[in-house]
PDB file of C-alpha atoms and ligand atoms in Angstrom:
ATOM      1  CA  MET A 852     126.570 -38.649 -13.000  1.00  0.00           C
ATOM      2  CA  GLU A 853     124.210 -37.157 -10.271  1.00  0.00           C
ATOM      3  CA  ASN A 854     122.793 -34.310 -10.370  1.00  0.00           C
ATOM      4  CA  LEU A 855     124.067 -33.641 -13.827  1.00  0.00           C
ATOM      5  CA  LYS A 856     122.031 -31.491 -15.582  1.00  0.00           C
ATOM      6  CA  LYS A 857     122.630 -32.922 -18.984  1.00  0.00           C
ATOM      7  CA  LYS A 858     120.880 -31.226 -21.111  1.00  0.00           C
ATOM      8  CA  GLU A 859     123.443 -28.152 -20.165  1.00  0.00           C
ATOM      9  CA  PHE A 860     126.213 -30.720 -20.508  1.00  0.00           C
ATOM     10  CA  GLN A 861     125.184 -31.784 -23.894  1.00  0.00           C
ATOM     11  CA  ASN A 862     124.557 -27.965 -24.795  1.00  0.00           C
ATOM     12  CA  SER A 863     128.279 -26.745 -23.556  1.00  0.00           C
ATOM     13  CA  LEU A 864     129.221 -29.001 -26.364  1.00  0.00           C
ATOM     14  CA  ASP A 865     126.807 -28.542 -28.752  1.00  0.00           C
ATOM     15  CA  LEU A 866     125.577 -32.336 -28.964  1.00  0.00           C
ATOM     16  CA  THR A 867     122.655 -33.494 -30.486  1.00  0.00           C
ATOM     17  CA  SER A 868     122.463 -37.147 -29.031  1.00  0.00           C
ATOM     18  CA  ASP A 869     122.652 -38.714 -25.885  1.00  0.00           C
ATOM     19  CA  GLU A 870     124.818 -41.647 -28.065  1.00  0.00           C
ATOM     20  CA  LEU A 871     127.237 -39.266 -29.100  1.00  0.00           C
ATOM     21  CA  GLU A 872     128.630 -39.028 -25.299  1.00  0.00           C
ATOM     22  CA  ARG A 873     130.575 -41.729 -25.470  1.00  0.00           C
ATOM     23  CA  TYR A 874     132.372 -40.414 -29.224  1.00  0.00           C
ATOM     24  CA  ILE A 875     132.996 -36.998 -27.370  1.00  0.00           C
ATOM     25  CA  PRO A 876     136.965 -37.883 -26.993  1.00  0.00           C
ATOM     26  CA  GLU A 877     137.185 -38.990 -30.296  1.00  0.00           C
ATOM     27  CA  LEU A 878     134.495 -35.793 -31.673  1.00  0.00           C
ATOM     28  CA  LEU A 879     137.452 -33.130 -29.901  1.00  0.00           C
ATOM     29  CA  LYS A 880     140.181 -35.009 -30.574  1.00  0.00           C
ATOM     30  CA  GLY A 881     143.526 -32.395 -32.070  1.00  0.00           C
ATOM     31  CA  LEU A 882     141.561 -30.116 -30.639  1.00  0.00           C
ATOM     32  CA  TRP A 883     142.859 -28.018 -26.885  1.00  0.00           C
ATOM     33  CA  GLU A 884     141.197 -24.661 -27.102  1.00  0.00           C
ATOM     34  CA  LEU A 885     137.166 -26.057 -26.543  1.00  0.00           C
ATOM     35  CA  GLY A 886     135.627 -22.610 -26.535  1.00  0.00           C
ATOM     36  CA  SER A 887     137.642 -20.057 -24.361  1.00  0.00           C
ATOM     37  CA  SER A 888     139.495 -17.294 -25.261  1.00  0.00           C
ATOM     38  CA  PRO A 889     142.681 -17.660 -23.588  1.00  0.00           C
ATOM     39  CA  GLU A 890     144.530 -14.475 -24.949  1.00  0.00           C
ATOM     40  CA  TYR A 891     141.964 -12.250 -23.934  1.00  0.00           C
ATOM     41  CA  ILE A 892     141.880 -13.603 -20.394  1.00  0.00           C
ATOM     42  CA  ILE A 893     145.965 -12.902 -20.126  1.00  0.00           C
ATOM     43  CA  GLU A 894     145.156  -9.903 -21.500  1.00  0.00           C
ATOM     44  CA  LEU A 895     142.771  -8.442 -18.874  1.00  0.00           C
ATOM     45  CA  ILE A 896     144.930 -10.121 -16.271  1.00  0.00           C
ATOM     46  CA  ALA A 897     147.527  -8.093 -17.371  1.00  0.00           C
ATOM     47  CA  ARG A 898     146.269  -4.795 -17.987  1.00  0.00           C
ATOM     48  CA  ASN A 899     144.670  -4.863 -14.427  1.00  0.00           C
ATOM     49  CA  ASP A 900     147.966  -6.314 -12.817  1.00  0.00           C
ATOM     50  CA  LEU A 901     145.811  -9.458 -11.046  1.00  0.00           C
ATOM     51  CA  GLY A 902     148.543 -11.600 -12.629  1.00  0.00           C
ATOM     52  CA  LYS A 903     150.736 -11.965  -8.748  1.00  0.00           C
ATOM     53  CA  ASN A 904     150.425 -14.451  -6.162  1.00  0.00           C
ATOM     54  CA  LYS A 905     146.293 -15.206  -6.892  1.00  0.00           C
ATOM     55  CA  SER A 906     144.178 -18.605  -6.873  1.00  0.00           C
ATOM     56  CA  ILE A 907     142.473 -18.967  -9.732  1.00  0.00           C
ATOM     57  CA  ILE A 908     139.324 -21.267 -10.761  1.00  0.00           C
ATOM     58  CA  ASP A 909     138.191 -22.457 -13.929  1.00  0.00           C
ATOM     59  CA  LEU A 910     134.646 -23.831 -13.634  1.00  0.00           C
ATOM     60  CA  GLY A 911     134.697 -26.474 -16.781  1.00  0.00           C
ATOM     61  CA  CYS A 912     138.002 -26.393 -18.145  1.00  0.00           C
ATOM     62  CA  GLY A 913     137.707 -28.512 -20.758  1.00  0.00           C
ATOM     63  CA  LYS A 914     141.473 -29.831 -21.641  1.00  0.00           C
ATOM     64  CA  GLY A 915     142.593 -26.900 -19.122  1.00  0.00           C
ATOM     65  CA  ALA A 916     144.127 -24.141 -21.985  1.00  0.00           C
ATOM     66  CA  VAL A 917     143.380 -21.443 -20.506  1.00  0.00           C
ATOM     67  CA  LEU A 918     144.885 -22.572 -16.839  1.00  0.00           C
ATOM     68  CA  VAL A 919     147.844 -23.630 -18.666  1.00  0.00           C
ATOM     69  CA  LYS A 920     148.102 -20.603 -20.691  1.00  0.00           C
ATOM     70  CA  LEU A 921     147.636 -18.364 -17.215  1.00  0.00           C
ATOM     71  CA  ALA A 922     150.029 -21.086 -15.012  1.00  0.00           C
ATOM     72  CA  GLN A 923     152.822 -20.132 -18.081  1.00  0.00           C
ATOM     73  CA  ARG A 924     152.737 -16.397 -17.925  1.00  0.00           C
ATOM     74  CA  PHE A 925     151.633 -15.631 -14.211  1.00  0.00           C
ATOM     75  CA  ASP A 926     152.184 -16.103 -10.909  1.00  0.00           C
ATOM     76  CA  ILE A 927     148.712 -18.330  -9.481  1.00  0.00           C
ATOM     77  CA  LYS A 928     147.947 -21.043  -7.885  1.00  0.00           C
ATOM     78  CA  ALA A 929     144.936 -22.577  -9.564  1.00  0.00           C
ATOM     79  CA  ILE A 930     142.004 -25.703 -10.220  1.00  0.00           C
ATOM     80  CA  GLY A 931     140.103 -26.898 -13.075  1.00  0.00           C
ATOM     81  CA  VAL A 932     137.403 -28.987 -12.905  1.00  0.00           C
ATOM     82  CA  ASP A 933     135.350 -30.464 -15.736  1.00  0.00           C
ATOM     83  CA  ILE A 934     132.888 -33.510 -15.986  1.00  0.00           C
ATOM     84  CA  VAL A 935     134.701 -34.823 -18.611  1.00  0.00           C
ATOM     85  CA  ALA A 936     137.621 -37.226 -16.988  1.00  0.00           C
ATOM     86  CA  ASP A 937     139.451 -38.100 -20.667  1.00  0.00           C
ATOM     87  CA  PHE A 938     139.290 -33.942 -21.140  1.00  0.00           C
ATOM     88  CA  ILE A 939     141.164 -33.923 -17.183  1.00  0.00           C
ATOM     89  CA  GLU A 940     143.637 -36.594 -18.430  1.00  0.00           C
ATOM     90  CA  GLU A 941     144.443 -34.619 -21.379  1.00  0.00           C
ATOM     91  CA  ALA A 942     144.878 -31.471 -18.797  1.00  0.00           C
ATOM     92  CA  ASN A 943     147.198 -32.457 -16.793  1.00  0.00           C
ATOM     93  CA  ILE A 944     149.091 -34.289 -19.899  1.00  0.00           C
ATOM     94  CA  TYR A 945     149.578 -30.781 -21.380  1.00  0.00           C
ATOM     95  CA  ALA A 946     149.951 -29.522 -17.538  1.00  0.00           C
ATOM     96  CA  LYS A 947     153.623 -31.810 -17.676  1.00  0.00           C
ATOM     97  CA  GLU A 948     154.377 -31.118 -20.762  1.00  0.00           C
ATOM     98  CA  PHE A 949     154.628 -27.330 -20.013  1.00  0.00           C
ATOM     99  CA  ALA A 950     155.818 -27.884 -17.098  1.00  0.00           C
ATOM    100  CA  VAL A 951     153.301 -25.933 -14.643  1.00  0.00           C
ATOM    101  CA  SER A 952     151.826 -28.979 -12.623  1.00  0.00           C
ATOM    102  CA  ASP A 953     152.804 -27.764  -9.721  1.00  0.00           C
ATOM    103  CA  MET A 954     150.706 -24.583 -10.029  1.00  0.00           C
ATOM    104  CA  VAL A 955     147.643 -25.686 -12.333  1.00  0.00           C
ATOM    105  CA  GLU A 956     145.225 -28.977 -10.452  1.00  0.00           C
ATOM    106  CA  PHE A 957     142.936 -30.562 -12.576  1.00  0.00           C
ATOM    107  CA  LYS A 958     140.033 -32.352 -11.420  1.00  0.00           C
ATOM    108  CA  THR A 959     137.012 -34.720 -12.719  1.00  0.00           C
ATOM    109  CA  GLU A 960     134.117 -32.887 -10.715  1.00  0.00           C
ATOM    110  CA  ASN A 961     130.480 -31.913 -11.361  1.00  0.00           C
ATOM    111  CA  ILE A 962     130.461 -27.546 -10.943  1.00  0.00           C
ATOM    112  CA  LEU A 963     127.614 -27.988  -9.017  1.00  0.00           C
ATOM    113  CA  GLU A 964     129.312 -30.271  -6.398  1.00  0.00           C
ATOM    114  CA  THR A 965     132.548 -27.589  -6.821  1.00  0.00           C
ATOM    115  CA  LEU A 966     129.785 -24.931  -6.231  1.00  0.00           C
ATOM    116  CA  ASN A 967     129.385 -26.265  -3.115  1.00  0.00           C
ATOM    117  CA  THR A 968     132.727 -27.508  -1.851  1.00  0.00           C
ATOM    118  CA  THR A 969     135.500 -24.735  -2.901  1.00  0.00           C
ATOM    119  CA  THR A 970     137.238 -22.613  -1.132  1.00  0.00           C
ATOM    120  CA  LYS A 971     136.646 -18.826  -1.721  1.00  0.00           C
ATOM    121  CA  GLN A 972     139.171 -17.791  -4.857  1.00  0.00           C
ATOM    122  CA  ASP A 973     140.524 -14.340  -5.872  1.00  0.00           C
ATOM    123  CA  ILE A 974     138.910 -15.493  -9.992  1.00  0.00           C
ATOM    124  CA  VAL A 975     136.743 -17.257 -10.912  1.00  0.00           C
ATOM    125  CA  ILE A 976     136.242 -17.865 -14.615  1.00  0.00           C
ATOM    126  CA  TYR A 977     133.226 -19.093 -16.412  1.00  0.00           C
ATOM    127  CA  GLY A 978     132.319 -19.310 -20.171  1.00  0.00           C
ATOM    128  CA  TYR A 979     128.548 -19.430 -20.098  1.00  0.00           C
ATOM    129  CA  ASP A 980     127.960 -21.765 -22.629  1.00  0.00           C
ATOM    130  CA  SER A 981     124.878 -23.399 -20.969  1.00  0.00           C
ATOM    131  CA  ASP A 982     122.085 -23.107 -18.766  1.00  0.00           C
ATOM    132  CA  LEU A 983     123.734 -24.835 -16.554  1.00  0.00           C
ATOM    133  CA  LEU A 984     123.857 -22.384 -13.652  1.00  0.00           C
ATOM    134  CA  GLY A 985     119.765 -20.741 -14.817  1.00  0.00           C
ATOM    135  CA  ASP A 986     120.311 -17.018 -16.616  1.00  0.00           C
ATOM    136  CA  LEU A 987     123.119 -14.783 -16.215  1.00  0.00           C
ATOM    137  CA  ASP A 988     121.086 -13.465 -12.849  1.00  0.00           C
ATOM    138  CA  SER A 989     121.276 -16.525 -11.553  1.00  0.00           C
ATOM    139  CA  THR A 990     124.751 -17.475 -12.624  1.00  0.00           C
ATOM    140  CA  LEU A 991     126.642 -15.310 -11.006  1.00  0.00           C
ATOM    141  CA  LYS A 992     124.473 -14.992  -7.528  1.00  0.00           C
ATOM    142  CA  GLN A 993     126.085 -18.703  -7.563  1.00  0.00           C
ATOM    143  CA  LEU A 994     129.537 -18.127  -8.756  1.00  0.00           C
ATOM    144  CA  LYS A 995     129.414 -15.093  -6.552  1.00  0.00           C
ATOM    145  CA  ASN A 996     129.665 -18.258  -3.795  1.00  0.00           C
ATOM    146  CA  CYS A 997     133.133 -19.247  -4.979  1.00  0.00           C
ATOM    147  CA  VAL A 998     135.093 -15.995  -4.911  1.00  0.00           C
ATOM    148  CA  LYS A 999     136.313 -13.915  -2.236  1.00  0.00           C
ATOM    149  CA  GLU A1000     134.658 -10.123  -1.915  1.00  0.00           C
ATOM    150  CA  ASP A1001     137.500  -8.362  -3.351  1.00  0.00           C
ATOM    151  CA  GLY A1002     138.204 -10.935  -5.980  1.00  0.00           C
ATOM    152  CA  TYR A1003     136.989 -11.533  -9.604  1.00  0.00           C
ATOM    153  CA  ILE A1004     134.818 -13.183 -11.799  1.00  0.00           C
ATOM    154  CA  LEU A1005     136.043 -13.694 -15.853  1.00  0.00           C
ATOM    155  CA  LEU A1006     133.262 -14.154 -17.166  1.00  0.00           C
ATOM    156  CA  GLU A1007     133.120 -15.082 -20.963  1.00  0.00           C
ATOM    157  CA  PHE A1008     129.568 -14.465 -22.475  1.00  0.00           C
ATOM    158  CA  MET A1009     127.427 -14.019 -25.602  1.00  0.00           C
ATOM    159  CA  PHE A1010     124.715 -10.877 -26.326  1.00  0.00           C
ATOM    160  CA  ALA A1011     122.685 -10.033 -29.101  1.00  0.00           C
ATOM    161  CA  GLU A1012     122.523  -6.765 -30.958  1.00  0.00           C
ATOM    162  CA  LYS A1013     118.675  -6.464 -29.683  1.00  0.00           C
ATOM    163  CA  SER A1014     117.883  -8.783 -27.653  1.00  0.00           C
ATOM    164  CA  THR A1015     115.269 -11.707 -28.682  1.00  0.00           C
ATOM    165  CA  GLU A1016     113.790 -14.771 -26.557  1.00  0.00           C
ATOM    166  CA  GLY A1017     116.757 -16.271 -25.050  1.00  0.00           C
ATOM    167  CA  MET A1018     119.298 -13.943 -25.756  1.00  0.00           C
ATOM    168  CA  ILE A1019     119.891 -10.397 -23.791  1.00  0.00           C
ATOM    169  CA  ASN A1020     121.824  -7.200 -25.705  1.00  0.00           C
ATOM    170  CA  ASN A1021     125.031  -5.716 -24.239  1.00  0.00           C
ATOM    171  CA  LYS A1022     122.323  -3.221 -21.492  1.00  0.00           C
ATOM    172  CA  GLU A1023     120.311  -5.686 -20.170  1.00  0.00           C
ATOM    173  CA  MET A1024     123.526  -7.732 -19.945  1.00  0.00           C
ATOM    174  CA  THR A1025     124.824  -5.173 -18.073  1.00  0.00           C
ATOM    175  CA  ASN A1026     122.401  -3.976 -15.970  1.00  0.00           C
ATOM    176  CA  ILE A1027     121.770  -7.485 -14.904  1.00  0.00           C
ATOM    177  CA  ILE A1028     125.841  -7.200 -13.413  1.00  0.00           C
ATOM    178  CA  GLU A1029     124.777  -4.602 -12.137  1.00  0.00           C
ATOM    179  CA  GLN A1030     122.048  -5.455  -9.699  1.00  0.00           C
ATOM    180  CA  THR A1031     123.536  -8.231  -9.082  1.00  0.00           C
ATOM    181  CA  GLY A1032     126.185  -6.445  -7.098  1.00  0.00           C
ATOM    182  CA  TYR A1033     128.769  -6.184  -9.347  1.00  0.00           C
ATOM    183  CA  ARG A1034     130.273  -3.813 -12.061  1.00  0.00           C
ATOM    184  CA  ILE A1035     132.398  -4.256 -15.007  1.00  0.00           C
ATOM    185  CA  LEU A1036     135.694  -3.361 -14.373  1.00  0.00           C
ATOM    186  CA  ASP A1037     137.037  -4.083 -17.571  1.00  0.00           C
ATOM    187  CA  ARG A1038     135.924  -6.116 -20.704  1.00  0.00           C
ATOM    188  CA  ILE A1039     137.644  -6.971 -24.622  1.00  0.00           C
ATOM    189  CA  ASP A1040     134.844  -7.893 -27.162  1.00  0.00           C
ATOM    190  CA  TRP A1041     136.021 -10.579 -29.284  1.00  0.00           C
ATOM    191  CA  ASN A1042     136.799  -9.892 -32.404  1.00  0.00           C
ATOM    192  CA  LYS A1043     134.668 -11.461 -35.745  1.00  0.00           C
ATOM    193  CA  GLU A1044     137.547 -12.344 -37.716  1.00  0.00           C
ATOM    194  CA  THR A1045     139.366 -14.112 -35.462  1.00  0.00           C
ATOM    195  CA  LEU A1046     136.686 -15.939 -34.321  1.00  0.00           C
ATOM    196  CA  LYS A1047     136.122 -16.894 -37.799  1.00  0.00           C
ATOM    197  CA  GLN A1048     139.742 -17.997 -38.260  1.00  0.00           C
ATOM    198  CA  THR A1049     139.528 -20.159 -35.255  1.00  0.00           C
ATOM    199  CA  ASN A1050     136.082 -20.945 -36.319  1.00  0.00           C
ATOM    200  CA  ARG A1051     137.160 -22.720 -39.554  1.00  0.00           C
ATOM    201  CA  GLN A1052     140.468 -24.068 -38.158  1.00  0.00           C
ATOM    202  CA  ASN A1053     138.262 -26.441 -35.445  1.00  0.00           C
ATOM    203  CA  THR A1054     135.537 -27.352 -37.636  1.00  0.00           C
ATOM    204  CA  GLY A1055     138.024 -28.567 -39.904  1.00  0.00           C
ATOM    205  CA  VAL A1056     139.673 -30.774 -37.567  1.00  0.00           C
ATOM    206  CA  ILE A1057     135.773 -31.974 -36.071  1.00  0.00           C
ATOM    207  CA  GLN A1058     135.793 -32.681 -39.998  1.00  0.00           C
ATOM    208  CA  GLU A1059     138.635 -35.284 -39.610  1.00  0.00           C
ATOM    209  CA  ASN A1060     137.519 -36.830 -36.698  1.00  0.00           C
ATOM    210  CA  VAL A1061     134.186 -36.929 -37.900  1.00  0.00           C
ATOM    211  CA  LYS A1062     135.372 -38.656 -41.442  1.00  0.00           C
ATOM    212  CA  ARG A1063     137.585 -40.414 -39.193  1.00  0.00           C
ATOM    213  CA  LEU A1064     134.651 -42.092 -36.815  1.00  0.00           C
ATOM    214  CA  ILE A1065     131.731 -42.801 -39.969  1.00  0.00           C
ATOM    215  CA  SER A1066     134.972 -45.279 -41.103  1.00  0.00           C
ATOM    216  CA  LEU A1067     134.745 -47.242 -37.752  1.00  0.00           C
ATOM    217  CA  TYR A1068     130.898 -46.899 -36.759  1.00  0.00           C
ATOM    218  CA  PRO A1069     129.820 -46.991 -40.457  1.00  0.00           C
ATOM    219  CA  ASP A1070     126.133 -47.426 -38.740  1.00  0.00           C
ATOM    220  CA  LYS A1071     126.290 -44.075 -37.178  1.00  0.00           C
ATOM    221  CA  GLU A1072     126.884 -42.308 -39.620  1.00  0.00           C
ATOM    222  CA  GLU A1073     123.929 -39.764 -39.114  1.00  0.00           C
ATOM    223  CA  ILE A1074     124.716 -38.825 -35.710  1.00  0.00           C
ATOM    224  CA  PHE A1075     127.916 -37.528 -36.413  1.00  0.00           C
ATOM    225  CA  ASN A1076     126.809 -36.093 -39.877  1.00  0.00           C
ATOM    226  CA  GLU A1077     124.217 -33.882 -37.705  1.00  0.00           C
ATOM    227  CA  TYR A1078     126.608 -33.354 -35.241  1.00  0.00           C
ATOM    228  CA  LEU A1079     129.388 -32.160 -38.095  1.00  0.00           C
ATOM    229  CA  GLN A1080     126.451 -29.980 -39.305  1.00  0.00           C
ATOM    230  CA  ASN A1081     125.410 -28.804 -35.797  1.00  0.00           C
ATOM    231  CA  GLN A1082     128.803 -27.508 -35.421  1.00  0.00           C
ATOM    232  CA  ILE A1083     128.940 -25.900 -38.734  1.00  0.00           C
ATOM    233  CA  ASP A1084     125.480 -23.933 -37.831  1.00  0.00           C
ATOM    234  CA  GLU A1085     126.589 -22.873 -34.286  1.00  0.00           C
ATOM    235  CA  CYS A1086     129.624 -21.071 -35.404  1.00  0.00           C
ATOM    236  CA  GLU A1087     127.626 -19.014 -38.471  1.00  0.00           C
ATOM    237  CA  GLU A1088     124.950 -18.225 -36.018  1.00  0.00           C
ATOM    238  CA  LEU A1089     128.442 -17.440 -33.093  1.00  0.00           C
ATOM    239  CA  GLU A1090     129.748 -15.200 -36.258  1.00  0.00           C
ATOM    240  CA  ASN A1091     126.910 -13.546 -37.666  1.00  0.00           C
ATOM    241  CA  ASP A1092     123.931 -13.041 -35.367  1.00  0.00           C
ATOM    242  CA  TYR A1093     125.735 -12.493 -32.008  1.00  0.00           C
ATOM    243  CA  PHE A1094     128.761 -11.028 -30.400  1.00  0.00           C
ATOM    244  CA  CYS A1095     130.894 -12.766 -27.544  1.00  0.00           C
ATOM    245  CA  THR A1096     132.828 -11.016 -24.940  1.00  0.00           C
ATOM    246  CA  THR A1097     135.516 -11.631 -22.153  1.00  0.00           C
ATOM    247  CA  LEU A1098     134.328  -9.603 -18.852  1.00  0.00           C
ATOM    248  CA  LEU A1099     135.762  -8.934 -16.128  1.00  0.00           C
ATOM    249  CA  LEU A1100     134.016  -8.448 -12.965  1.00  0.00           C
ATOM    250  CA  ARG A1101     134.286  -7.065  -9.442  1.00  0.00           C
ATOM    251  CA  GLN A1102     131.922  -7.126  -6.895  1.00  0.00           C
ATOM    252  CA  LEU A1103     130.438  -2.911  -6.078  1.00  0.00           C
ATOM    253  CA  ASN A1104     131.095  -1.892  -2.404  1.00  0.00           C
ATOM    254  CA  ASP A1105     128.404  -0.216  -1.632  1.00  0.00           C
TER     255      ASP A1105
HETATM  256  C1  SAM B 610     132.442 -25.318 -24.414  1.00  0.00           C
HETATM  257  S1  SAM B 610     133.400 -26.229 -23.668  1.00  0.00           S
HETATM  258  C2  SAM B 610     134.596 -24.968 -22.609  1.00  0.00           C
HETATM  259  C3  SAM B 610     136.404 -25.916 -22.214  1.00  0.00           C
HETATM  260  C4  SAM B 610     137.174 -24.918 -21.918  1.00  0.00           C
HETATM  261  N1  SAM B 610     136.063 -23.912 -21.586  1.00  0.00           N
HETATM  262  C5  SAM B 610     137.901 -24.540 -23.048  1.00  0.00           C
HETATM  263  O1  SAM B 610     137.585 -23.185 -23.427  1.00  0.00           O
HETATM  264  O2  SAM B 610     138.586 -24.971 -23.524  1.00  0.00           O
HETATM  265  C6  SAM B 610     132.469 -26.155 -22.190  1.00  0.00           C
HETATM  266  C7  SAM B 610     133.094 -27.456 -21.315  1.00  0.00           C
HETATM  267  O3  SAM B 610     132.310 -27.903 -19.761  1.00  0.00           O
HETATM  268  C8  SAM B 610     132.056 -28.696 -19.056  1.00  0.00           C
HETATM  269  N2  SAM B 610     131.279 -28.986 -18.312  1.00  0.00           N
HETATM  270  C9  SAM B 610     129.830 -28.726 -19.413  1.00  0.00           C
HETATM  271  N3  SAM B 610     129.114 -28.915 -17.550  1.00  0.00           N
HETATM  272  C10 SAM B 610     129.528 -29.963 -16.596  1.00  0.00           C
HETATM  273  C11 SAM B 610     128.918 -29.459 -15.567  1.00  0.00           C
HETATM  274  N4  SAM B 610     127.995 -29.822 -15.398  1.00  0.00           N
HETATM  275  N5  SAM B 610     130.602 -29.490 -14.595  1.00  0.00           N
HETATM  276  C12 SAM B 610     131.638 -29.876 -14.995  1.00  0.00           C
HETATM  277  N6  SAM B 610     131.883 -29.275 -16.025  1.00  0.00           N
HETATM  278  C13 SAM B 610     131.136 -28.965 -17.645  1.00  0.00           C
HETATM  279  C14 SAM B 610     132.291 -30.062 -20.738  1.00  0.00           C
HETATM  280  O4  SAM B 610     132.577 -30.593 -20.093  1.00  0.00           O
HETATM  281  C15 SAM B 610     133.006 -28.841 -21.545  1.00  0.00           C
HETATM  282  O5  SAM B 610     134.318 -28.918 -21.397  1.00  0.00           O
END
């Protein structure tokens, strides 16, 4: 697709080669949540009383787990966009299954396109899993375009204990957020044990998918195994070296 930031797209799904793209639906078969933590988003919306009559957009919604779960619980009108058409197809199936199709619309679209065309929403959900919108500062500035002035951003973000090349720490994260005109209204730092368990389960599913794919396409064994190993490494890095957090942000009005 035109203007698709390919490298960032691949990073968002931890793909290790171009060739893997056509196998994405098969590699992620059997998984609904693809990295976000819907429970923390639900908790932040509930305890800040934001679940009434809200318009929401989820940028990079995958198979729709976050929005379908939100729609089951809150009074929302939501749009989810993702570049992978198979994910959107599956998201629509889940929406039907959980009887929320009238509250949630899913569409196949490039986020970069969505940011130029969407109307301003009460809540924007974005999982920062690649440099698609640049660094944190640039990401927040772009997300501002699709959130109402009195609206909220729910941002999933990863930081390091000490800043290194390419990673910032908690303090820097907070400073950048404030410099871009936002403040952290509330946050949930992810529980490491829960994350480990989720990662183990997901890796198990992916491992089975990889086995099946290797038996179907033995000449591609190397790229499938490389993908699996990368998945394992990324999980370990996330669990041991970094911290994940879900932030509820609101614009500072001064
Ligand atoms: C790590 S997954 C998270 C999906 C979802 N939030 C979840 O947790 O279930 C990142 C998603 O971003 C999507 N994505 C990456 N680049 C995109 C782009 N330029 N436009 C739309 N979606 C994109 C991927 O297809 C993928 O579904």
